[in-house]
Short mmCIF file of C-alpha atoms in Angstrom, two decimals:
data_model
loop_
_atom_site.label_atom_id
_atom_site.label_comp_id
_atom_site.label_asym_id
_atom_site.label_seq_id
_atom_site.Cartn_x
_atom_site.Cartn_y
_atom_site.Cartn_z
CA MET A 1 91.48 -15.24 165.01
CA PHE A 2 92.69 -18.42 164.23
CA PRO A 3 93.87 -20.30 167.13
CA THR A 4 97.73 -20.79 167.21
CA THR A 5 98.53 -22.27 170.36
CA ILE A 6 97.91 -25.91 171.64
CA GLY A 7 97.67 -27.30 175.12
CA ILE A 8 99.07 -30.56 175.35
CA PRO A 9 97.30 -32.31 178.42
CA GLY A 10 100.52 -34.63 179.21
CA ARG A 11 102.98 -31.87 179.62
CA ASN A 12 103.72 -32.49 183.38
CA LEU A 13 104.31 -36.01 182.29
CA SER A 14 107.98 -35.08 180.80
CA LEU A 15 107.28 -37.00 177.70
CA ALA A 16 110.36 -36.36 176.07
CA ALA A 17 112.09 -38.36 179.18
CA ALA A 18 109.39 -41.20 178.57
CA VAL A 19 110.58 -41.29 175.00
CA THR A 20 113.98 -41.49 175.91
CA ALA A 21 113.46 -44.29 178.78
CA PHE A 22 111.27 -46.13 176.36
CA THR A 23 113.59 -46.17 173.25
CA ALA A 24 116.17 -47.49 175.54
CA LEU A 25 113.97 -50.19 176.84
CA ALA A 26 112.98 -51.34 173.22
CA GLU A 27 116.44 -51.55 171.99
CA ASN A 28 117.89 -53.37 174.89
CA GLY A 29 114.76 -55.57 175.89
CA GLY A 30 114.93 -54.28 179.31
CA LEU A 31 117.43 -56.63 179.90
CA ALA A 32 120.37 -54.57 179.99
CA PRO A 33 123.04 -55.27 182.76
CA GLY A 34 122.92 -52.65 185.43
CA GLY A 35 119.24 -51.69 184.90
CA ARG A 36 117.66 -50.34 187.83
CA CYS A 37 115.57 -52.59 190.03
CA SER A 38 112.39 -51.08 191.63
CA PRO A 39 109.04 -52.57 192.76
CA GLY A 40 107.42 -51.88 189.94
CA ASP A 41 110.12 -53.33 187.31
CA ARG A 42 109.08 -56.59 185.26
CA ASP A 43 111.24 -58.76 183.03
CA HIS A 44 109.24 -61.66 181.50
CA ALA A 45 111.07 -62.49 178.16
CA GLU A 46 108.98 -65.67 177.86
CA LEU A 47 105.24 -66.15 178.75
CA VAL A 48 102.62 -68.57 178.03
CA GLU A 49 99.43 -66.58 177.08
CA ARG A 50 96.09 -68.62 177.28
CA VAL A 51 93.27 -66.36 175.68
CA GLU A 52 89.64 -66.77 176.16
CA LEU A 53 88.34 -65.08 172.83
CA ASP A 54 84.66 -63.85 172.03
CA TYR A 55 84.87 -62.82 168.46
CA ARG A 56 82.02 -60.98 166.78
CA HIS A 57 81.55 -61.11 163.25
CA VAL A 58 79.70 -58.29 161.56
CA ASN A 59 79.42 -60.48 158.34
CA PRO A 60 79.37 -64.02 159.44
CA PRO A 61 80.89 -66.53 158.85
CA GLY A 62 83.92 -64.67 157.17
CA ARG A 63 86.26 -62.05 158.88
CA SER A 64 85.33 -58.21 157.85
CA ILE A 65 86.19 -54.69 158.70
CA GLY A 66 84.24 -53.86 161.58
CA ASP A 67 84.50 -57.11 163.25
CA TRP A 68 85.40 -56.68 167.06
CA ASP A 69 86.32 -58.87 170.07
CA THR A 70 86.87 -59.08 173.86
CA TYR A 71 89.04 -61.45 175.59
CA ASP A 72 90.42 -62.59 178.71
CA SER A 73 94.01 -63.89 179.10
CA GLU A 74 96.29 -65.19 181.63
CA LEU A 75 100.03 -64.67 181.47
CA ARG A 76 102.10 -67.14 182.98
CA THR A 77 105.74 -68.05 183.41
CA PRO A 78 106.91 -71.23 181.72
CA ASP A 79 106.86 -72.80 184.96
CA GLY A 80 103.01 -71.94 185.31
CA ASP A 81 103.26 -68.93 187.81
CA LEU A 82 100.66 -66.51 187.08
CA VAL A 83 102.17 -62.96 186.48
CA ALA A 84 99.02 -60.96 185.25
CA THR A 85 95.29 -61.48 184.16
CA LEU A 86 94.37 -59.23 180.97
CA THR A 87 91.04 -58.14 179.72
CA GLY A 88 91.12 -56.74 176.18
CA THR A 89 88.93 -55.46 173.35
CA GLY A 90 89.70 -54.93 169.65
CA ARG A 91 88.54 -54.03 166.44
CA ILE A 92 89.16 -54.32 162.37
CA LEU A 93 89.32 -50.66 161.38
CA TYR A 94 90.61 -50.37 157.86
CA GLN A 95 92.91 -51.54 155.41
CA ARG A 96 96.13 -49.71 154.52
CA SER A 97 96.16 -47.89 151.16
CA ARG A 98 99.95 -48.86 150.32
CA ASP A 99 99.55 -52.79 150.74
CA GLY A 100 95.96 -53.68 151.87
CA HIS A 101 97.28 -54.75 155.31
CA VAL A 102 94.60 -54.89 157.86
CA MET A 103 94.67 -52.65 160.67
CA MET A 104 93.22 -53.29 164.26
CA TYR A 105 93.18 -51.21 167.19
CA TYR A 106 93.16 -52.63 170.82
CA ARG A 107 92.85 -51.55 174.53
CA GLU A 108 93.83 -53.85 177.42
CA ARG A 109 93.73 -53.65 181.19
CA LEU A 110 96.15 -55.91 183.16
CA GLU A 111 95.73 -56.85 186.56
CA PHE A 112 99.05 -57.97 188.41
CA PRO A 113 99.11 -59.15 192.21
CA ASP A 114 100.23 -55.87 193.16
CA GLY A 115 99.22 -53.18 190.44
CA THR A 116 97.51 -52.39 187.47
CA ALA A 117 98.38 -51.34 183.83
CA GLN A 118 96.98 -50.41 180.65
CA THR A 119 97.94 -50.93 176.93
CA ALA A 120 96.60 -49.40 173.57
CA GLY A 121 97.62 -49.65 170.20
CA TRP A 122 97.60 -50.57 166.62
CA ILE A 123 98.19 -54.26 165.46
CA ASP A 124 99.15 -55.15 161.82
CA ALA A 125 96.74 -58.10 161.47
CA SER A 126 98.48 -59.11 158.10
CA GLU A 127 101.41 -59.61 159.86
CA ILE A 128 100.14 -61.32 163.23
CA ILE A 129 98.47 -63.89 161.29
CA LYS A 130 101.74 -64.76 159.62
CA GLY A 131 103.28 -65.40 163.37
CA VAL A 132 105.07 -62.02 163.16
CA ALA A 133 105.11 -60.51 166.82
CA GLN A 134 103.25 -57.24 167.51
CA ARG A 135 103.80 -55.09 170.51
CA PHE A 136 101.77 -52.55 172.68
CA PRO A 137 103.22 -49.97 174.90
CA VAL A 138 102.16 -50.33 178.40
CA VAL A 139 101.71 -47.87 181.00
CA GLY A 140 101.10 -48.67 184.88
CA THR A 141 98.15 -47.27 186.33
CA GLY A 142 98.07 -48.30 190.13
CA GLY A 143 99.85 -49.93 192.91
CA ALA A 144 103.51 -51.17 192.57
CA LEU A 145 102.87 -50.09 188.76
CA SER A 146 102.25 -46.66 189.12
CA GLY A 147 104.92 -44.66 187.51
CA THR A 148 105.97 -47.56 185.15
CA ILE A 149 106.06 -47.92 181.27
CA GLY A 150 106.87 -51.02 179.41
CA ILE A 151 106.19 -53.25 176.41
CA ARG A 152 103.90 -55.75 175.84
CA GLY A 153 104.86 -58.39 172.94
CA PHE A 154 102.74 -60.99 171.64
CA ARG A 155 102.35 -63.65 168.83
CA PRO A 156 100.14 -66.51 168.17
CA THR A 157 101.32 -69.98 168.50
CA PRO A 158 100.91 -72.24 165.21
CA ASP A 159 98.69 -75.03 166.98
CA ASN A 160 96.39 -72.78 168.71
CA PRO A 161 96.45 -69.36 167.21
CA HIS A 162 93.27 -67.97 168.71
CA SER A 163 94.02 -69.30 172.09
CA ARG A 164 97.45 -69.49 172.85
CA TYR A 165 100.22 -66.93 172.59
CA GLU A 166 103.88 -66.46 173.33
CA SER A 167 104.11 -63.02 174.90
CA SER A 168 106.74 -60.86 176.78
CA LEU A 169 106.23 -58.04 179.32
CA VAL A 170 108.86 -55.63 180.38
CA LEU A 171 107.99 -52.94 182.60
CA ARG A 172 110.43 -50.25 184.02
CA SER A 173 110.13 -47.26 186.39
CA LEU A 174 109.86 -43.80 184.63
CA PRO A 175 113.02 -41.83 185.15
CA PRO A 176 113.27 -39.33 188.49
CA GLY A 177 111.28 -36.12 187.89
CA THR A 178 108.51 -37.72 185.41
CA THR A 179 105.13 -38.48 186.93
CA ALA A 180 102.41 -41.04 186.08
CA PRO A 181 99.32 -39.94 183.93
CA THR A 182 96.60 -38.55 186.45
CA SER A 183 93.76 -38.48 184.07
CA PRO A 184 92.37 -40.74 180.97
CA GLU A 185 93.60 -38.14 178.25
CA GLU A 186 97.27 -38.15 179.78
CA LEU A 187 96.96 -42.03 179.87
CA ASP A 188 95.87 -42.05 176.21
CA LEU A 189 98.47 -39.21 175.01
CA LEU A 190 101.19 -41.30 176.82
CA LEU A 191 100.08 -44.66 175.04
CA THR A 192 99.98 -43.16 171.77
CA LEU A 193 103.08 -41.57 171.91
CA LEU A 194 105.06 -44.69 172.95
CA GLY A 195 103.00 -46.68 170.58
CA ALA A 196 104.25 -44.62 167.58
CA LEU A 197 107.91 -45.93 168.53
CA ILE A 198 107.05 -49.53 168.22
CA GLY A 199 103.71 -49.88 166.27
CA PRO A 200 103.23 -50.65 162.77
CA GLN A 201 102.81 -47.79 160.30
CA VAL A 202 99.26 -46.57 160.38
CA ASN A 203 99.19 -45.54 156.82
CA PRO A 204 102.30 -45.40 155.11
CA GLU A 205 102.71 -43.24 151.78
CA PRO A 206 101.44 -45.62 148.49
CA GLU A 207 103.72 -45.59 145.34
CA SER A 208 100.86 -43.61 143.56
CA GLY A 209 100.95 -40.86 146.06
CA ARG A 210 97.02 -41.36 146.72
CA LEU A 211 95.29 -42.47 149.80
CA GLU A 212 92.94 -44.70 147.54
CA ALA A 213 91.54 -48.29 148.26
CA PRO A 214 94.23 -50.73 148.60
CA PRO A 215 95.23 -52.69 145.56
CA VAL A 216 94.71 -55.97 147.25
CA SER A 217 92.10 -57.50 149.62
CA THR A 218 93.30 -59.70 152.58
CA ASP A 219 91.71 -62.76 153.54
CA LEU A 220 91.46 -62.76 157.35
CA SER A 221 90.08 -66.42 157.75
CA SER A 222 92.70 -68.77 157.59
CA THR A 223 94.75 -67.81 160.52
CA THR A 224 95.97 -71.47 161.74
CA SER A 225 97.43 -72.32 158.42
CA ALA A 226 98.77 -68.66 157.80
CA VAL A 227 100.85 -69.03 161.09
CA ARG A 228 101.82 -72.33 160.58
CA SER A 229 103.48 -71.76 157.10
CA HIS A 230 105.20 -68.74 158.17
CA LEU A 231 106.68 -70.58 161.15
CA ALA A 232 107.47 -73.95 159.06
CA MET B 1 112.92 -67.80 170.97
CA PHE B 2 110.55 -64.93 171.34
CA PRO B 3 112.00 -61.54 170.13
CA THR B 4 112.46 -59.20 172.91
CA THR B 5 114.33 -56.26 171.27
CA ILE B 6 113.16 -53.82 168.92
CA GLY B 7 115.16 -51.68 166.43
CA ILE B 8 113.72 -48.04 166.21
CA PRO B 9 114.54 -46.43 162.73
CA GLY B 10 114.59 -42.79 164.16
CA ARG B 11 117.11 -43.51 166.76
CA ASN B 12 119.47 -41.06 165.49
CA LEU B 13 117.08 -38.52 165.05
CA SER B 14 117.04 -37.49 168.86
CA LEU B 15 113.36 -38.08 168.87
CA ALA B 16 113.04 -36.77 172.61
CA ALA B 17 114.66 -33.60 171.63
CA ALA B 18 112.25 -33.27 168.81
CA VAL B 19 109.46 -34.17 171.26
CA THR B 20 110.58 -31.24 173.70
CA ALA B 21 111.06 -28.84 170.94
CA PHE B 22 107.64 -29.68 169.25
CA THR B 23 105.90 -29.29 172.69
CA ALA B 24 107.24 -25.80 173.26
CA LEU B 25 106.32 -24.97 169.81
CA ALA B 26 102.75 -26.50 170.36
CA GLU B 27 102.29 -24.29 173.71
CA ASN B 28 103.40 -20.92 172.28
CA GLY B 29 102.11 -21.10 168.98
CA GLY B 30 105.79 -20.65 167.73
CA LEU B 31 105.61 -16.96 168.44
CA ALA B 32 107.36 -16.79 171.55
CA PRO B 33 109.57 -13.55 172.02
CA GLY B 34 113.31 -14.58 171.93
CA GLY B 35 112.81 -17.42 169.60
CA ARG B 36 115.50 -18.42 166.97
CA CYS B 37 115.47 -17.02 163.56
CA SER B 38 117.06 -19.38 161.27
CA PRO B 39 116.65 -19.68 157.26
CA GLY B 40 114.07 -22.56 157.89
CA ASP B 41 111.96 -20.77 160.41
CA ARG B 42 108.38 -20.03 159.35
CA ASP B 43 105.65 -17.98 161.29
CA HIS B 44 102.48 -17.79 159.66
CA ALA B 45 99.71 -17.35 162.11
CA GLU B 46 96.93 -16.23 159.54
CA LEU B 47 97.12 -17.70 156.04
CA VAL B 48 94.20 -17.91 153.18
CA GLU B 49 94.48 -21.38 151.72
CA ARG B 50 92.65 -22.12 148.67
CA VAL B 51 91.87 -25.84 148.11
CA GLU B 52 90.84 -27.41 144.61
CA LEU B 53 89.40 -30.70 145.92
CA ASP B 54 88.78 -33.75 143.80
CA TYR B 55 86.72 -35.91 145.96
CA ARG B 56 85.75 -39.69 145.38
CA HIS B 57 82.74 -41.16 146.81
CA VAL B 58 82.59 -44.79 147.13
CA ASN B 59 78.90 -44.64 147.44
CA PRO B 60 77.67 -41.87 145.88
CA PRO B 61 75.95 -39.19 146.31
CA GLY B 62 76.49 -39.44 150.09
CA ARG B 63 79.73 -39.43 151.99
CA SER B 64 80.84 -42.97 153.32
CA ILE B 65 83.78 -44.66 154.94
CA GLY B 66 86.25 -45.28 152.25
CA ASP B 67 85.67 -41.87 150.39
CA TRP B 68 88.95 -40.67 149.47
CA ASP B 69 90.30 -37.11 147.95
CA THR B 70 93.05 -35.81 146.46
CA TYR B 71 93.89 -31.92 146.36
CA ASP B 72 95.97 -29.09 145.52
CA SER B 73 96.23 -25.84 147.67
CA GLU B 74 97.86 -22.68 147.73
CA LEU B 75 98.75 -20.94 150.90
CA ARG B 76 99.06 -17.20 150.98
CA THR B 77 99.38 -14.36 153.46
CA PRO B 78 96.58 -11.86 153.96
CA ASP B 79 98.06 -9.61 151.53
CA GLY B 80 98.37 -12.39 149.00
CA ASP B 81 101.81 -13.43 149.13
CA LEU B 82 102.32 -17.11 147.95
CA VAL B 83 103.80 -18.82 150.97
CA ALA B 84 103.75 -22.47 149.65
CA THR B 85 101.77 -24.76 147.00
CA LEU B 86 100.56 -28.14 148.57
CA THR B 87 99.38 -31.50 147.29
CA GLY B 88 97.34 -33.86 149.61
CA THR B 89 95.38 -36.85 149.95
CA GLY B 90 93.05 -38.24 152.48
CA ARG B 91 90.59 -41.26 153.12
CA ILE B 92 87.96 -41.78 155.71
CA LEU B 93 88.90 -44.77 157.47
CA TYR B 94 86.62 -45.69 160.47
CA GLN B 95 84.38 -44.26 163.13
CA ARG B 96 85.81 -44.17 166.77
CA SER B 97 83.86 -46.71 169.08
CA ARG B 98 83.11 -44.15 171.84
CA ASP B 99 81.37 -41.33 170.23
CA GLY B 100 81.15 -42.21 166.35
CA HIS B 101 83.53 -39.75 165.18
CA VAL B 102 84.72 -40.03 161.63
CA MET B 103 88.47 -40.59 161.42
CA MET B 104 90.36 -39.72 158.40
CA TYR B 105 94.01 -40.04 157.57
CA TYR B 106 96.09 -37.55 155.35
CA ARG B 107 99.76 -37.22 154.14
CA GLU B 108 100.71 -33.80 152.19
CA ARG B 109 103.48 -32.44 150.41
CA LEU B 110 104.65 -28.92 150.65
CA GLU B 111 106.67 -26.91 148.25
CA PHE B 112 108.12 -23.60 149.34
CA PRO B 113 110.08 -21.18 147.04
CA ASP B 114 113.13 -22.53 149.12
CA GLY B 115 112.44 -25.99 150.17
CA THR B 116 110.19 -28.81 150.75
CA ALA B 117 108.11 -30.37 153.81
CA GLN B 118 105.58 -33.36 154.48
CA THR B 119 102.88 -33.87 156.73
CA ALA B 120 100.78 -36.73 157.78
CA GLY B 121 98.25 -37.24 160.45
CA TRP B 122 94.54 -37.89 161.58
CA ILE B 123 91.96 -35.52 161.27
CA ASP B 124 88.68 -35.63 163.32
CA ALA B 125 86.14 -35.10 160.73
CA SER B 126 83.27 -34.99 162.96
CA GLU B 127 85.04 -31.89 164.54
CA ILE B 128 86.21 -30.18 161.22
CA ILE B 129 82.96 -30.09 159.78
CA LYS B 130 81.96 -27.88 162.75
CA GLY B 131 84.64 -25.65 162.19
CA VAL B 132 87.08 -26.78 164.80
CA ALA B 133 90.56 -26.25 163.69
CA GLN B 134 92.68 -29.64 163.11
CA ARG B 135 96.60 -30.06 162.71
CA PHE B 136 99.27 -31.85 161.30
CA PRO B 137 102.93 -32.19 162.19
CA VAL B 138 105.05 -30.86 159.50
CA VAL B 139 108.70 -31.97 159.07
CA GLY B 140 110.98 -30.41 156.58
CA THR B 141 112.58 -32.64 153.98
CA GLY B 142 114.63 -30.45 151.56
CA GLY B 143 116.47 -27.08 150.81
CA ALA B 144 116.10 -24.56 153.63
CA LEU B 145 113.62 -26.30 155.49
CA SER B 146 115.59 -29.48 156.06
CA GLY B 147 116.09 -30.06 159.93
CA THR B 148 112.72 -28.27 160.73
CA ILE B 149 109.73 -29.28 162.38
CA GLY B 150 106.31 -27.67 162.98
CA ILE B 151 102.72 -27.26 162.82
CA ARG B 152 100.14 -26.88 160.24
CA GLY B 153 96.48 -25.80 161.42
CA PHE B 154 93.65 -25.47 159.40
CA ARG B 155 89.61 -25.16 159.45
CA PRO B 156 87.21 -24.53 156.67
CA THR B 157 85.39 -21.13 156.24
CA PRO B 158 81.78 -20.98 156.39
CA ASP B 159 81.18 -19.75 153.16
CA ASN B 160 83.36 -22.01 151.06
CA PRO B 161 84.22 -24.80 153.39
CA HIS B 162 85.53 -26.98 150.71
CA SER B 163 87.57 -24.43 148.71
CA ARG B 164 88.79 -21.88 151.29
CA TYR B 165 90.48 -22.63 154.54
CA GLU B 166 91.89 -20.29 157.41
CA SER B 167 95.22 -21.88 158.08
CA SER B 168 98.37 -21.53 159.99
CA LEU B 169 102.02 -22.60 159.38
CA VAL B 170 104.83 -22.53 162.06
CA LEU B 171 108.39 -24.00 161.50
CA ARG B 172 111.48 -24.07 163.67
CA SER B 173 114.64 -25.83 163.02
CA LEU B 174 115.49 -28.96 165.37
CA PRO B 175 117.61 -28.29 168.34
CA PRO B 176 121.42 -28.56 167.74
CA GLY B 177 122.39 -32.08 167.68
CA THR B 178 119.37 -33.62 166.11
CA THR B 179 119.38 -34.50 162.39
CA ALA B 180 116.54 -34.73 159.85
CA PRO B 181 115.04 -38.09 158.66
CA THR B 182 117.07 -39.89 156.20
CA SER B 183 114.58 -42.32 154.98
CA PRO B 184 110.75 -42.55 154.64
CA GLU B 185 110.64 -44.94 157.61
CA GLU B 186 112.36 -42.16 159.69
CA LEU B 187 110.12 -39.37 158.23
CA ASP B 188 106.85 -41.64 158.98
CA LEU B 189 108.19 -42.40 162.36
CA LEU B 190 108.53 -38.66 163.21
CA LEU B 191 105.46 -37.39 161.98
CA THR B 192 103.64 -40.30 163.78
CA LEU B 193 105.46 -39.23 167.18
CA LEU B 194 104.62 -35.61 166.85
CA GLY B 195 101.22 -36.36 165.56
CA ALA B 196 100.39 -38.14 168.62
CA LEU B 197 101.02 -35.01 170.67
CA ILE B 198 98.49 -32.51 168.68
CA GLY B 199 96.19 -34.83 166.60
CA PRO B 200 92.86 -36.32 167.66
CA GLN B 201 92.68 -39.41 170.23
CA VAL B 202 92.44 -42.06 167.53
CA ASN B 203 90.19 -44.35 169.52
CA PRO B 204 89.69 -43.57 172.97
CA GLU B 205 88.13 -46.03 175.45
CA PRO B 206 84.47 -46.37 175.30
CA GLU B 207 82.51 -46.28 178.65
CA SER B 208 81.51 -49.99 177.92
CA GLY B 209 85.07 -50.87 177.77
CA ARG B 210 84.45 -52.60 174.45
CA LEU B 211 85.77 -51.29 171.00
CA GLU B 212 82.36 -52.25 169.32
CA ALA B 213 80.19 -50.54 166.65
CA PRO B 214 79.83 -46.74 167.60
CA PRO B 215 76.68 -45.87 169.18
CA VAL B 216 75.79 -43.18 166.53
CA SER B 217 76.16 -42.61 162.91
CA THR B 218 77.37 -39.36 161.67
CA ASP B 219 76.37 -37.50 158.72
CA LEU B 220 79.21 -36.20 156.68
CA SER B 221 76.90 -34.78 153.93
CA SER B 222 76.11 -31.32 155.47
CA THR B 223 79.35 -29.48 155.80
CA THR B 224 78.54 -26.00 154.99
CA SER B 225 75.47 -25.78 157.42
CA ALA B 226 77.51 -27.62 160.14
CA VAL B 227 80.46 -24.92 159.70
CA ARG B 228 78.00 -22.11 159.34
CA SER B 229 75.75 -23.03 162.60
CA HIS B 230 79.05 -23.66 164.76
CA LEU B 231 80.59 -20.26 164.09
CA ALA B 232 77.19 -18.43 163.97
#
């Protein structure tokens, strides 16, 4: 007998309520007047992010599919106050069939003075090397941040595209009646669901209707000049 | 100024209501007593799917990352009645860092006697070659199926793993107050959102915490024996 029912691990998370809250957060930037103020809330529209990147080439010296990295970041306010530290890892996975855009997948752990959070999601590397902001969903995992969801935005700076980012971080408590993820599978599901709302299209339909190899190949090696020329 | 607000194209789709309806559909298989009955509803727990596959090797004769295919299917009831025809395309995109599972992405167009629908989503190829059912979200796009969402499940048969599938198809009208997607971007967003609920984990966290190359390499060439041994 073919299996027709499917258990969804995050059922108790009130996923629909999380989608509603997250959509509102995305559309008003978390800065709406009259927003709640609870211990887990965060509102950082402008952060300075210093990144220590360890990049592994699978086919040096160029950049290739399969390259991966790890990094440590510090997120600070413009005044220099530390908001959070972050450890992350990402990998170049494929090029989209429609336009050859280079797709990377990341996972990050954030540590705040009063709690922890995680991110996961796709980046359109062909956009971010032009300086276009990318975004990950954030889910609080401990301390004051338990039961929060939010958005982390970031883009490289022209002068130091691999070591200095402009970023943002907005977190809000989930609506009453919802609960925080209690397992890695639930956390992953919630991050994937929220990421669908703000991430790049992972593989849009090509005009040919065929998911063949992309028509163009993207050079990932000249990040600095790409960011500079885009922002000029 | 760093951009802090994000427009979500599917806002008018009542995405949260779609998530609620879709979760219920997944968990009861669409076969709950007292379910609605509208012209777009479909309840096919057991279908016979014949597949004409055109598979393109990037590095013949073995199977490799980058291989892609197109196919035409007929979905029939066990009595032989035609339910829908289908054209699809997919591509092997990467291996997950944690376990080396091979991830493919697909897009499909379904044609019913009274309407049309589309699917898109991830397949865990390392699972389906063992005969484990995979699932795509379905969104109605025309005719009686406009305003429906649902689930298409499928798994290969041991004797003809590349040309005959067991499959299922369940569609339900969206709740009152929700609307069907009106652009390719909205359709893609809805498919991605619903796919997050029933699809494989796209890149779960490895124990090492690093998204490096996977520890194992998966042989994709022996589908028939893999399906047979799994089902034996």
